[in-house]
């Protein structure tokens, strides 16, 4: 296989607490971690926003000013880098997410393509957290797509289950979206698709044939065979401290750079080279 693999680094996530885990929060921290990932081969940085007040870094933020500061810091540290902006919000008030995309115009933004009961059960058979719905009704998806279309941002369709993969095709059929297609198969959420390499060929069969795909693999060391299979099947690659803290040998990492080095090795074992930021822009069809 000779096609190049685009690597995305998910720098920090929305749930990881900087008091417990070494995730970046401030613009300076985000830029430093982005540079480590960039040097290891990542050309796309997926960002989440956190509150910047002391002691509040575990809480999400939808302040446009915070988004602009973080993006600027990352772009200065990583020339030519592509920004992939978070958008996920539970509940009816997602105006902050829309504002961030509208005002900052990232090249790519997540578009959660369907709803999921977000559940996990502990070893003692109790809920790990109160059962919640990550709601992404069609009307909500359309609102995101309309804003992204208006500012030239490419949606990355986040698919947490098999049916959601099929929904993306329907969005294109009815005209909700026309443009470059990117699927992100999110695997490893306890109530969603498992991190099973054998499931990946089925998902590829169900996506639109012209679309690019990548995998978000959530878990510990068990996720690495899935990354390897994704590389072998022609997918683009993603990892970072949002998704895992562990390498294939069980070692816990302290930086995004270590994870990107490991996933770049997956691509090379599959006989693929790593795409530069300029090559990634051509592959994904970004217009800036």
XYZ file of N, CA and C in Angstrom:
864
model
N 0.844 -1.188 0.000
C 0.000 0.000 0.000
C 0.883 1.244 0.000
N 0.625 2.168 -0.917
C 1.495 3.328 -1.062
C 0.837 4.638 -0.664
N -0.483 4.634 -0.407
C -1.136 5.893 -0.068
C -0.691 6.370 1.305
N -0.659 7.673 1.465
C -0.144 8.240 2.703
C -1.228 8.324 3.776
N -0.812 8.176 5.017
C -1.719 8.204 6.153
C -1.660 9.570 6.831
N -2.819 10.172 6.993
C -2.924 11.417 7.760
C -3.092 11.055 9.229
N -2.304 11.674 10.078
C -2.392 11.403 11.513
C -2.999 12.601 12.224
N -4.030 12.330 13.022
C -4.666 13.329 13.868
C -4.283 13.065 15.321
N -3.941 14.121 16.028
C -3.698 14.021 17.462
C -4.856 14.669 18.212
N -5.521 13.895 19.065
C -6.584 14.398 19.942
C -5.932 14.827 21.249
N -5.676 16.112 21.370
C -4.748 16.616 22.375
C -5.205 16.461 23.819
N -6.529 16.664 24.077
C -6.903 16.713 25.500
C -8.268 16.137 25.843
N -9.248 16.233 24.993
C -10.555 15.675 25.304
C -11.385 16.547 26.216
N -12.578 16.048 26.520
C -13.517 16.815 27.335
C -13.659 16.256 28.743
N -13.303 14.998 28.954
C -13.550 14.352 30.244
C -12.304 14.218 31.105
N -11.132 14.286 30.501
C -9.901 14.046 31.243
C -9.588 15.228 32.162
N -9.326 14.943 33.420
C -9.094 15.962 34.448
C -7.598 16.237 34.557
N -7.160 17.486 34.331
C -5.726 17.786 34.419
C -5.145 17.600 35.816
N -6.003 17.507 36.834
C -5.515 17.224 38.186
C -5.130 15.755 38.340
N -5.679 14.909 37.482
C -5.415 13.476 37.555
C -4.540 12.970 36.410
N -4.606 13.642 35.270
C -3.882 13.191 34.081
C -3.150 14.378 33.454
N -2.099 14.082 32.745
C -1.231 15.118 32.188
C -1.776 15.619 30.851
N -2.956 16.266 30.890
C -3.547 16.795 29.664
C -3.374 18.310 29.621
N -3.167 18.870 28.423
C -2.983 20.317 28.299
C -4.300 21.066 28.396
N -4.230 22.275 28.929
C -5.411 23.117 29.115
C -5.185 24.514 28.551
N -4.100 25.160 28.944
C -3.843 26.541 28.541
C -3.335 26.590 27.103
N -3.401 27.763 26.464
C -2.831 27.871 25.110
C -1.381 27.437 25.044
N -0.595 27.804 26.043
C 0.818 27.428 26.057
C 0.989 25.917 26.143
N 0.213 25.283 27.007
C 0.288 23.831 27.145
C -0.188 23.132 25.867
N -1.258 23.643 25.286
C -1.774 23.051 24.051
C -0.749 23.158 22.925
N -0.086 24.319 22.835
C 0.920 24.501 21.793
C 2.103 23.572 21.999
N 2.523 23.409 23.248
C 3.665 22.535 23.533
C 3.343 21.086 23.184
N 2.161 20.623 23.558
C 1.780 19.245 23.249
C 1.546 19.059 21.751
N 0.981 20.082 21.111
C 0.781 20.007 19.659
C 2.112 19.889 18.944
N 3.113 20.646 19.402
C 4.419 20.588 18.752
C 5.053 19.204 18.895
N 4.899 18.595 20.070
C 5.434 17.251 20.256
C 4.759 16.266 19.306
N 3.440 16.400 19.136
C 2.717 15.531 18.213
C 3.086 15.826 16.768
N 3.231 17.097 16.449
C 3.596 17.544 15.104
C 4.951 16.974 14.701
N 5.903 17.052 15.606
C 7.240 16.532 15.322
C 7.231 15.018 15.120
N 6.256 14.347 15.743
C 6.158 12.893 15.623
C 5.357 12.453 14.401
N 4.724 13.406 13.686
C 4.035 13.049 12.451
C 2.591 13.484 12.328
N 2.012 14.095 13.358
C 0.619 14.529 13.277
C 0.516 15.820 12.481
N -0.401 15.864 11.538
C -0.644 17.090 10.769
C -1.989 17.715 11.092
N -2.811 17.026 11.891
C -4.117 17.529 12.316
C -4.169 17.499 13.839
N -4.630 18.596 14.443
C -4.795 18.663 15.892
C -6.276 18.820 16.227
N -6.805 17.827 16.920
C -8.193 17.889 17.396
C -8.192 18.512 18.780
N -8.915 19.618 18.928
C -8.854 20.378 20.173
C -10.195 20.422 20.887
N -10.113 20.338 22.210
C -11.222 20.668 23.097
C -10.829 21.900 23.895
N -11.817 22.656 24.320
C -11.590 23.893 25.055
C -11.934 23.695 26.518
N -11.098 24.221 27.372
C -11.310 24.143 28.808
C -11.366 25.551 29.401
N -12.044 25.670 30.538
C -12.049 26.939 31.241
C -10.636 27.264 31.721
N -10.272 28.529 31.610
C -8.892 28.932 31.853
C -8.640 29.456 33.268
N -9.681 29.660 34.065
C -9.497 30.154 35.434
C -8.797 29.100 36.279
N -7.994 29.512 37.262
C -7.299 28.549 38.127
C -8.262 27.549 38.756
N -7.898 26.261 38.691
C -8.717 25.216 39.282
C -9.931 24.820 38.473
N -10.122 25.407 37.273
C -11.308 25.131 36.453
C -10.972 24.376 35.161
N -9.735 23.917 35.044
C -9.306 23.303 33.797
C -9.977 21.990 33.461
N -10.724 21.413 34.403
C -11.448 20.175 34.126
C -12.822 20.432 33.503
N -13.200 21.712 33.395
C -14.525 22.063 32.894
C -14.444 22.573 31.454
N -15.425 22.211 30.631
C -15.392 22.664 29.235
C -15.685 24.151 29.109
N -15.223 24.717 28.018
C -15.483 26.113 27.689
C -15.932 26.202 26.238
N -16.829 27.152 25.974
C -17.207 27.463 24.596
C -17.003 28.945 24.320
N -16.006 29.522 24.967
C -15.690 30.921 24.725
C -14.906 31.043 23.423
N -15.394 31.887 22.532
C -14.718 32.078 21.254
C -13.293 32.570 21.469
N -13.106 33.444 22.444
C -11.768 33.984 22.703
C -10.792 32.879 23.088
N -11.235 31.907 23.878
C -10.381 30.787 24.266
C -10.020 29.960 23.041
N -11.005 29.712 22.181
C -10.745 28.955 20.963
C -9.718 29.670 20.088
N -9.875 30.965 19.923
C -8.949 31.723 19.079
C -7.527 31.693 19.649
N -7.401 31.859 20.954
C -6.075 31.865 21.577
C -5.388 30.514 21.426
N -6.139 29.450 21.642
C -5.554 28.114 21.528
C -5.167 27.809 20.094
N -6.044 28.131 19.158
C -5.717 27.872 17.755
C -4.498 28.673 17.306
N -4.435 29.931 17.698
C -3.286 30.752 17.317
C -1.994 30.182 17.875
N -2.026 29.777 19.131
C -0.819 29.225 19.754
C -0.376 27.954 19.048
N -1.322 27.106 18.690
C -0.982 25.857 18.001
C -0.434 26.145 16.607
N -1.074 27.055 15.891
C -0.631 27.363 14.526
C 0.766 27.978 14.521
N 1.064 28.788 15.528
C 2.401 29.380 15.610
C 3.457 28.316 15.918
N 3.082 27.337 16.726
C 4.024 26.274 17.086
C 4.188 25.234 15.984
N 3.171 25.093 15.131
C 3.151 24.014 14.142
C 2.771 24.586 12.772
N 3.725 25.095 12.017
C 3.420 25.736 10.732
C 2.670 24.804 9.784
N 1.554 25.308 9.257
C 0.770 24.546 8.298
C -0.192 23.556 8.900
N -0.253 23.464 10.219
C -1.099 22.467 10.875
C -2.574 22.691 10.541
N -3.336 21.609 10.555
C -4.786 21.637 10.347
C -5.467 21.532 11.703
N -6.428 22.428 11.963
C -7.198 22.372 13.205
C -8.482 21.604 12.981
N -8.760 20.680 13.881
C -10.016 19.926 13.922
C -10.684 20.287 15.247
N -11.767 21.039 15.183
C -12.386 21.629 16.374
C -13.490 20.732 16.930
N -13.531 20.623 18.232
C -14.632 19.906 18.872
C -15.958 20.632 18.644
N -17.060 19.892 18.788
C -18.385 20.514 18.697
C -19.408 19.835 19.606
N -19.024 18.751 20.261
C -19.992 17.921 20.963
C -20.570 18.571 22.209
N -21.897 18.669 22.243
C -22.619 19.224 23.393
C -23.873 18.391 23.613
N -24.092 17.950 24.847
C -25.357 17.297 25.180
C -26.378 18.363 25.551
N -27.612 18.118 25.162
C -28.670 19.053 25.529
C -28.998 20.043 24.426
N -29.998 20.887 24.677
C -30.520 21.764 23.624
C -29.710 23.021 23.361
N -28.800 23.386 24.261
C -28.056 24.636 24.088
C -26.650 24.338 23.561
N -26.482 24.438 22.273
C -25.180 24.205 21.656
C -24.736 25.430 20.857
N -25.278 26.585 21.206
C -24.947 27.813 20.488
C -23.471 28.162 20.637
N -22.876 27.859 21.800
C -21.462 28.151 21.998
C -20.581 27.406 21.022
N -20.909 26.146 20.789
C -20.141 25.358 19.832
C -20.289 25.916 18.419
N -21.513 26.276 18.059
C -21.725 26.875 16.743
C -20.962 28.182 16.598
N -20.960 28.989 17.656
C -20.249 30.269 17.611
C -18.751 30.068 17.405
N -18.179 29.074 18.094
C -16.740 28.822 17.954
C -16.384 28.459 16.516
N -17.198 27.615 15.899
C -16.928 27.222 14.522
C -17.146 28.407 13.577
N -18.224 29.128 13.794
C -18.553 30.264 12.926
C -17.482 31.356 12.988
N -16.988 31.636 14.182
C -16.075 32.758 14.371
C -14.612 32.406 14.101
N -14.224 31.132 14.303
C -12.804 30.781 14.135
C -12.512 30.057 12.830
N -13.526 29.507 12.176
C -13.401 28.900 10.851
C -12.288 27.843 10.786
N -12.331 26.830 11.634
C -11.317 25.770 11.547
C -11.448 25.006 10.238
N -10.369 24.382 9.810
C -10.426 23.613 8.570
C -11.395 22.441 8.676
N -11.429 21.793 9.835
C -12.270 20.620 10.082
C -12.946 20.807 11.437
N -14.147 20.270 11.591
C -14.795 20.243 12.902
C -15.564 18.942 13.048
N -15.602 18.447 14.267
C -16.372 17.237 14.543
C -17.855 17.510 14.319
N -18.533 16.540 13.725
C -19.986 16.605 13.581
C -20.536 15.263 14.056
N -21.015 15.237 15.294
C -21.538 13.994 15.865
C -22.814 13.623 15.140
N -22.798 12.466 14.472
C -23.777 12.172 13.443
C -25.013 11.432 13.943
N -25.084 11.122 15.241
C -26.252 10.438 15.773
C -26.177 10.346 17.283
N -27.273 9.938 17.897
C -27.381 9.902 19.356
C -26.908 8.559 19.916
N -26.516 8.603 21.189
C -26.022 7.401 21.855
C -26.354 7.473 23.342
N -26.874 6.374 23.898
C -26.932 6.228 25.350
C -25.502 6.039 25.844
N -24.991 7.013 26.576
C -23.588 6.982 26.986
C -23.508 6.331 28.360
N -23.117 5.046 28.369
C -23.210 4.231 29.577
C -21.891 3.498 29.837
N -21.692 3.184 31.110
C -20.603 2.293 31.495
C -20.941 1.687 32.850
N -20.609 0.395 33.014
C -20.902 -0.315 34.262
C -19.585 -0.703 34.928
N -19.489 -0.476 36.224
C -18.295 -0.819 36.990
C -18.266 -2.300 37.353
N -17.149 -2.742 37.893
C -16.982 -4.149 38.249
C -18.003 -4.617 39.277
N -18.504 -3.691 40.107
C -19.498 -4.073 41.116
C -20.923 -4.008 40.580
N -21.054 -3.899 39.239
C -22.352 -3.873 38.554
C -23.185 -2.628 38.843
N -22.535 -1.553 39.197
C -23.207 -0.263 39.337
C -22.769 0.649 38.193
N -23.558 1.694 37.938
C -23.211 2.629 36.872
C -21.936 3.387 37.219
N -21.049 3.521 36.230
C -19.833 4.299 36.427
C -20.143 5.785 36.545
N -21.217 6.223 35.913
C -21.755 7.587 36.037
C -23.250 7.496 35.775
N -24.019 8.493 36.155
C -25.458 8.445 35.893
C -25.721 8.290 34.402
N -26.576 7.355 33.996
C -26.853 7.166 32.573
C -27.238 8.476 31.898
N -26.646 8.720 30.729
C -26.899 9.972 30.027
C -27.087 9.708 28.533
N -27.758 10.626 27.899
C -27.964 10.568 26.462
C -27.096 11.628 25.802
N -26.248 11.199 24.867
C -25.523 12.134 24.020
C -26.403 12.350 22.801
N -27.210 13.398 22.856
C -28.282 13.602 21.881
C -27.789 14.384 20.663
N -28.022 13.807 19.520
C -27.660 14.444 18.251
C -28.761 14.165 17.232
N -29.896 14.834 17.451
C -31.024 14.683 16.540
C -30.674 15.256 15.170
N -31.442 14.877 14.167
C -31.173 15.324 12.803
C -31.165 16.838 12.715
N -32.080 17.496 13.423
C -32.137 18.960 13.381
C -30.850 19.575 13.940
N -30.302 18.966 14.960
C -29.062 19.448 15.555
C -27.903 19.234 14.592
N -27.838 18.059 13.989
C -26.792 17.776 13.011
C -26.864 18.792 11.869
N -28.067 19.100 11.421
C -28.224 20.063 10.324
C -27.731 21.448 10.711
N -27.995 21.855 11.944
C -27.509 23.160 12.398
C -25.990 23.234 12.311
N -25.324 22.178 12.750
C -23.869 22.140 12.657
C -23.413 22.174 11.195
N -24.040 21.367 10.362
C -23.627 21.302 8.962
C -23.843 22.633 8.256
N -24.927 23.328 8.580
C -25.192 24.622 7.948
C -24.107 25.638 8.291
N -23.698 25.670 9.556
C -22.644 26.606 9.962
C -21.316 26.224 9.312
N -20.985 24.939 9.328
C -19.727 24.501 8.711
C -19.704 24.833 7.231
N -20.800 24.613 6.548
C -20.874 24.923 5.127
C -20.674 26.411 4.881
N -21.238 27.240 5.752
C -21.171 28.694 5.567
C -19.752 29.227 5.686
N -18.914 28.564 6.498
C -17.560 29.076 6.732
C -16.482 28.211 6.088
N -16.872 27.207 5.315
C -15.901 26.384 4.610
C -15.177 25.379 5.473
N -15.824 24.948 6.563
C -15.253 23.932 7.453
C -15.755 22.554 7.033
N -14.857 21.601 6.928
C -15.245 20.237 6.554
C -15.694 19.487 7.798
N -16.886 18.874 7.779
C -17.315 18.071 8.929
C -16.621 16.718 8.960
N -16.208 16.328 10.143
C -15.744 14.962 10.377
C -16.871 14.250 11.101
N -17.541 13.333 10.424
C -18.731 12.698 10.974
C -18.335 11.649 12.005
N -18.657 11.935 13.267
C -18.346 11.031 14.372
C -19.442 9.971 14.464
N -19.057 8.709 14.331
C -20.016 7.607 14.317
C -19.717 6.662 15.472
N -20.612 6.609 16.440
C -20.424 5.795 17.634
C -21.040 4.411 17.505
N -21.840 4.212 16.463
C -22.471 2.909 16.284
C -22.716 2.672 14.802
N -23.040 1.429 14.468
C -23.156 1.039 13.064
C -24.264 1.822 12.367
N -25.412 1.980 13.033
C -26.518 2.712 12.426
C -26.176 4.158 12.127
N -25.321 4.750 12.946
C -24.926 6.143 12.722
C -24.079 6.249 11.459
N -23.270 5.245 11.182
C -22.512 5.220 9.927
C -23.469 5.302 8.749
N -24.540 4.564 8.816
C -25.511 4.545 7.721
C -26.262 5.876 7.612
N -26.444 6.550 8.747
C -27.129 7.843 8.725
C -26.373 8.868 7.894
N -25.053 8.829 7.936
C -24.254 9.812 7.201
C -24.590 9.765 5.715
N -24.731 8.560 5.181
C -25.121 8.428 3.780
C -26.475 9.056 3.506
N -27.395 8.936 4.457
C -28.719 9.532 4.291
C -28.644 11.058 4.310
N -27.757 11.611 5.142
C -27.605 13.066 5.171
C -27.186 13.582 3.794
N -26.322 12.845 3.134
C -25.909 13.279 1.804
C -27.017 13.060 0.779
N -27.788 11.986 0.941
C -28.874 11.711 -0.002
C -29.919 12.812 -0.015
N -30.255 13.340 1.147
C -31.309 14.360 1.226
C -30.759 15.768 1.051
N -29.463 15.891 0.835
C -28.891 17.199 0.563
C -28.493 18.012 1.772
N -28.465 17.397 2.955
C -28.018 18.133 4.139
C -26.544 18.513 4.041
N -25.789 17.712 3.308
C -24.365 18.004 3.164
C -23.890 17.583 1.787
N -23.093 18.462 1.163
C -22.437 18.162 -0.101
C -21.000 18.641 0.019
N -20.074 17.738 -0.108
C -18.672 18.118 0.014
C -17.825 16.920 0.375
N -16.540 17.150 0.662
C -15.652 16.040 1.024
C -16.174 15.302 2.254
N -16.120 13.976 2.197
C -16.684 13.153 3.272
C -15.576 12.528 4.113
N -15.693 12.709 5.414
C -14.774 12.080 6.363
C -15.592 11.387 7.452
N -15.344 10.108 7.643
C -15.961 9.358 8.727
C -14.930 9.134 9.828
N -15.384 9.246 11.065
C -14.563 8.869 12.208
C -15.317 7.785 12.967
N -14.844 6.552 12.874
C -15.474 5.437 13.582
C -14.974 5.443 15.026
N -15.858 5.816 15.948
C -15.488 5.897 17.363
C -15.760 4.531 17.983
N -14.704 3.865 18.418
C -14.804 2.487 18.884
C -14.174 2.371 20.265
N -14.875 1.700 21.161
C -14.360 1.512 22.510
C -15.210 2.122 23.595
N -16.190 2.969 23.235
C -17.169 3.424 24.232
C -17.999 2.216 24.646
N -18.209 2.031 25.928
C -18.821 0.793 26.428
C -20.197 0.520 25.834
N -20.966 1.574 25.557
C -22.315 1.403 25.011
C -22.366 1.653 23.507
N -21.206 1.756 22.875
C -21.129 1.933 21.431
C -20.410 0.771 20.784
N -19.733 1.041 19.684
C -19.019 -0.022 18.975
C -17.779 -0.440 19.756
N -17.509 -1.731 19.854
C -16.308 -2.188 20.559
C -15.050 -1.947 19.738
N -13.917 -1.957 20.413
C -12.621 -1.816 19.730
C -12.206 -3.163 19.140
N -12.947 -3.606 18.145
C -12.757 -4.928 17.557
C -12.296 -4.773 16.110
N -11.065 -5.174 15.790
C -10.589 -5.047 14.410
C -11.466 -5.761 13.392
N -12.168 -6.818 13.825
C -13.004 -7.560 12.890
C -14.244 -6.773 12.471
N -14.605 -5.749 13.229
C -15.755 -4.921 12.869
C -15.410 -3.909 11.783
N -14.149 -3.574 11.658
C -13.748 -2.490 10.771
C -14.110 -2.735 9.306
N -13.915 -3.925 8.740
C -14.320 -4.117 7.337
C -15.813 -3.892 7.104
N -16.634 -4.192 8.095
C -18.082 -3.963 7.953
C -18.367 -2.471 7.894
N -17.725 -1.699 8.754
C -17.930 -0.252 8.759
C -17.467 0.364 7.443
N -16.355 -0.119 6.926
C -15.857 0.390 5.647
C -16.857 0.086 4.531
N -17.461 -1.076 4.586
C -18.466 -1.446 3.587
C -19.688 -0.532 3.655
N -20.025 -0.052 4.846
C -21.240 0.744 5.025
C -21.044 2.239 4.747
N -19.822 2.702 4.750
C -19.593 4.131 4.483
C -19.787 4.413 3.002
N -19.876 5.694 2.668
C -19.918 6.075 1.261
C -18.579 5.708 0.613
N -18.591 5.126 -0.567
C -17.353 4.597 -1.140
C -16.280 5.646 -1.391
N -16.677 6.891 -1.623
C -15.686 7.923 -1.914
C -15.088 8.560 -0.666
N -15.589 8.173 0.511
C -15.236 8.869 1.738
C -13.943 8.363 2.358
N -13.229 9.281 3.009
C -12.107 8.909 3.860
C -12.637 8.418 5.203
N -11.821 7.622 5.904
C -12.222 7.187 7.236
C -11.008 7.111 8.144
N -11.289 7.234 9.424
C -10.296 6.996 10.453
C -10.999 6.351 11.629
N -10.217 5.914 12.606
C -10.755 5.283 13.806
C -10.315 6.074 15.027
N -11.261 6.346 15.914
C -10.939 6.782 17.271
C -11.081 5.556 18.159
N -9.974 5.080 18.691
C -9.975 3.874 19.526
C -9.782 4.285 20.981
N -10.793 4.022 21.794
C -10.798 4.450 23.186
C -10.544 3.234 24.071
N -9.529 3.321 24.912
C -9.243 2.213 25.808
C -7.804 2.230 26.268
N -7.280 1.050 26.556
C -5.907 0.927 27.050
C -5.071 0.235 25.972
N -4.210 -0.675 26.353
C -3.310 -1.281 25.381
C -4.025 -2.160 24.358
N -5.296 -2.562 24.668
C -6.019 -3.443 23.748
C -6.420 -2.751 22.451
N -6.308 -1.427 22.371
C -6.758 -0.709 21.180
C -5.748 -0.764 20.032
N -4.505 -1.130 20.297
C -3.473 -1.007 19.272
C -3.626 -1.972 18.103
N -4.128 -3.188 18.275
C -4.410 -4.003 17.088
C -5.440 -3.360 16.169
N -6.379 -2.600 16.741
C -7.361 -1.894 15.911
C -6.684 -0.795 15.095
N -5.793 -0.035 15.721
C -5.039 0.972 14.970
C -4.256 0.330 13.827
N -3.627 -0.796 14.108
C -2.837 -1.462 13.079
C -3.723 -1.910 11.920
N -4.878 -2.462 12.241
C -5.795 -2.917 11.185
C -6.307 -1.743 10.370
N -6.584 -0.625 11.017
C -7.014 0.577 10.309
C -5.953 1.011 9.307
N -4.713 1.001 9.743
C -3.618 1.373 8.837
C -3.536 0.415 7.651
N -3.719 -0.865 7.901
C -3.628 -1.866 6.843
C -4.766 -1.751 5.834
N -5.937 -1.276 6.296
C -7.108 -1.186 5.426
C -7.235 0.172 4.743
N -6.228 1.027 4.909
C -6.222 2.294 4.183
C -6.813 3.464 4.917
N -7.106 3.298 6.199
C -7.680 4.398 6.965
C -6.629 5.393 7.416
N -7.093 6.579 7.751
C -6.223 7.546 8.404
C -6.235 7.264 9.898
N -5.330 7.865 10.617
C -5.047 7.413 11.979
C -5.207 8.549 12.980
N -5.682 8.182 14.164
C -5.856 9.164 15.230
C -5.567 8.523 16.576
N -4.886 9.274 17.416
C -4.761 8.937 18.826
C -4.394 10.204 19.577
N -4.243 10.092 20.868
C -3.906 11.237 21.708
C -4.442 11.030 23.112
N -4.129 11.959 23.969
C -4.500 11.823 25.376
C -6.000 11.890 25.613
N -6.771 12.318 24.626
C -8.223 12.214 24.752
C -8.668 10.767 24.743
N -7.965 9.923 23.992
C -8.428 8.569 23.714
C -7.783 7.499 24.591
N -6.531 7.691 24.956
C -5.820 6.668 25.721
C -4.611 7.279 26.410
N -4.119 6.584 27.422
C -2.859 6.943 28.081
C -1.830 5.830 27.947
N -2.134 4.797 27.129
C -1.320 3.584 27.172
C -0.827 3.161 25.793
N 0.397 2.682 25.753
C 0.981 2.079 24.574
C 0.640 0.591 24.529
N 1.017 -0.056 23.445
C 0.669 -1.468 23.261
C 1.294 -2.376 24.308
N 2.425 -1.979 24.880
C 3.068 -2.796 25.907
C 2.545 -2.498 27.314
N 1.512 -1.655 27.405
C 0.931 -1.317 28.691
C 1.568 -0.131 29.389
N 2.627 0.409 28.801
C 3.299 1.555 29.412
C 2.415 2.792 29.334
N 2.328 3.530 30.451
C 1.543 4.759 30.469
C 2.396 5.917 29.975
N 1.830 6.710 29.080
C 2.573 7.819 28.485
C 2.367 9.095 29.296
N 3.211 10.070 29.025
C 3.103 11.379 29.671
C 2.879 12.496 28.665
N 2.896 12.167 27.360
C 2.785 13.194 26.332
C 2.108 12.633 25.092
N 1.424 13.515 24.369
C 0.831 13.128 23.092
C 1.878 12.650 22.101
N 3.077 13.205 22.187
C 4.115 12.837 21.241
C 4.423 11.356 21.253
N 4.398 10.745 22.419
C 4.673 9.311 22.513
C 3.613 8.482 21.795
N 2.364 8.903 21.909
C 1.281 8.185 21.237
C 1.356 8.352 19.725
N 1.705 9.549 19.266
C 1.802 9.770 17.827
C 2.972 8.979 17.242
N 4.065 8.899 17.945
C 5.177 8.060 17.479
C 4.716 6.616 17.290
N 3.918 6.131 18.228
C 3.466 4.738 18.163
C 2.498 4.516 17.011
N 1.608 5.481 16.767
C 0.635 5.264 15.692
C 1.275 5.484 14.325
N 2.288 6.342 14.256
C 3.043 6.473 13.008
C 3.738 5.161 12.668
N 4.192 4.448 13.686
C 4.820 3.147 13.457
C 3.813 2.149 12.886
N 2.546 2.251 13.283
C 1.505 1.385 12.700
C 1.417 1.613 11.193
N 1.421 2.876 10.780
C 1.348 3.188 9.351
C 2.544 2.614 8.606
N 3.717 2.794 9.169
C 4.925 2.321 8.480
C 4.962 0.798 8.388
N 4.467 0.127 9.427
C 4.412 -1.346 9.345
C 3.455 -1.799 8.248
N 2.459 -0.965 7.946
C 1.512 -1.288 6.873
C 2.036 -0.852 5.509
N 3.267 -0.357 5.461
C 3.869 0.046 4.196
C 3.448 1.416 3.721
N 2.999 2.269 4.646
C 2.507 3.589 4.263
C 3.395 4.689 4.840
N 3.481 5.791 4.113
C 4.201 6.955 4.584
C 3.237 7.888 5.307
N 3.804 8.818 6.058
C 3.005 9.768 6.831
C 2.814 11.037 6.014
N 1.581 11.506 5.915
C 1.273 12.707 5.145
C 1.731 13.955 5.888
N 2.315 14.881 5.149
C 2.644 16.197 5.688
C 1.368 17.022 5.791
N 1.403 18.158 6.498
C 0.206 19.013 6.533
C -0.269 19.418 5.139
N 0.653 19.772 4.247
C 0.246 20.157 2.886
C -0.398 18.986 2.154
N 0.153 17.797 2.330
C -0.441 16.611 1.698
C -1.789 16.280 2.310
N -1.923 16.473 3.618
C -3.200 16.220 4.275
C -4.283 17.157 3.760
N -3.932 18.402 3.502
C -4.903 19.353 2.958
C -5.411 18.899 1.593
N -4.521 18.381 0.767
C -4.940 17.885 -0.546
C -5.811 16.644 -0.404
N -5.439 15.754 0.501
C -6.200 14.519 0.688
C -7.615 14.817 1.149
N -7.756 15.720 2.116
C -9.074 16.010 2.686
C -9.848 17.064 1.905
N -9.170 17.779 1.022
C -9.870 18.765 0.204
C -10.165 20.066 0.919
N -9.340 20.429 1.895
C -9.553 21.722 2.554
C -9.219 22.838 1.573
N -9.982 23.923 1.642
C -9.801 25.002 0.686
C -8.974 26.141 1.249
N -8.265 25.889 2.357
C -7.391 26.937 2.899
C -6.325 26.291 3.757
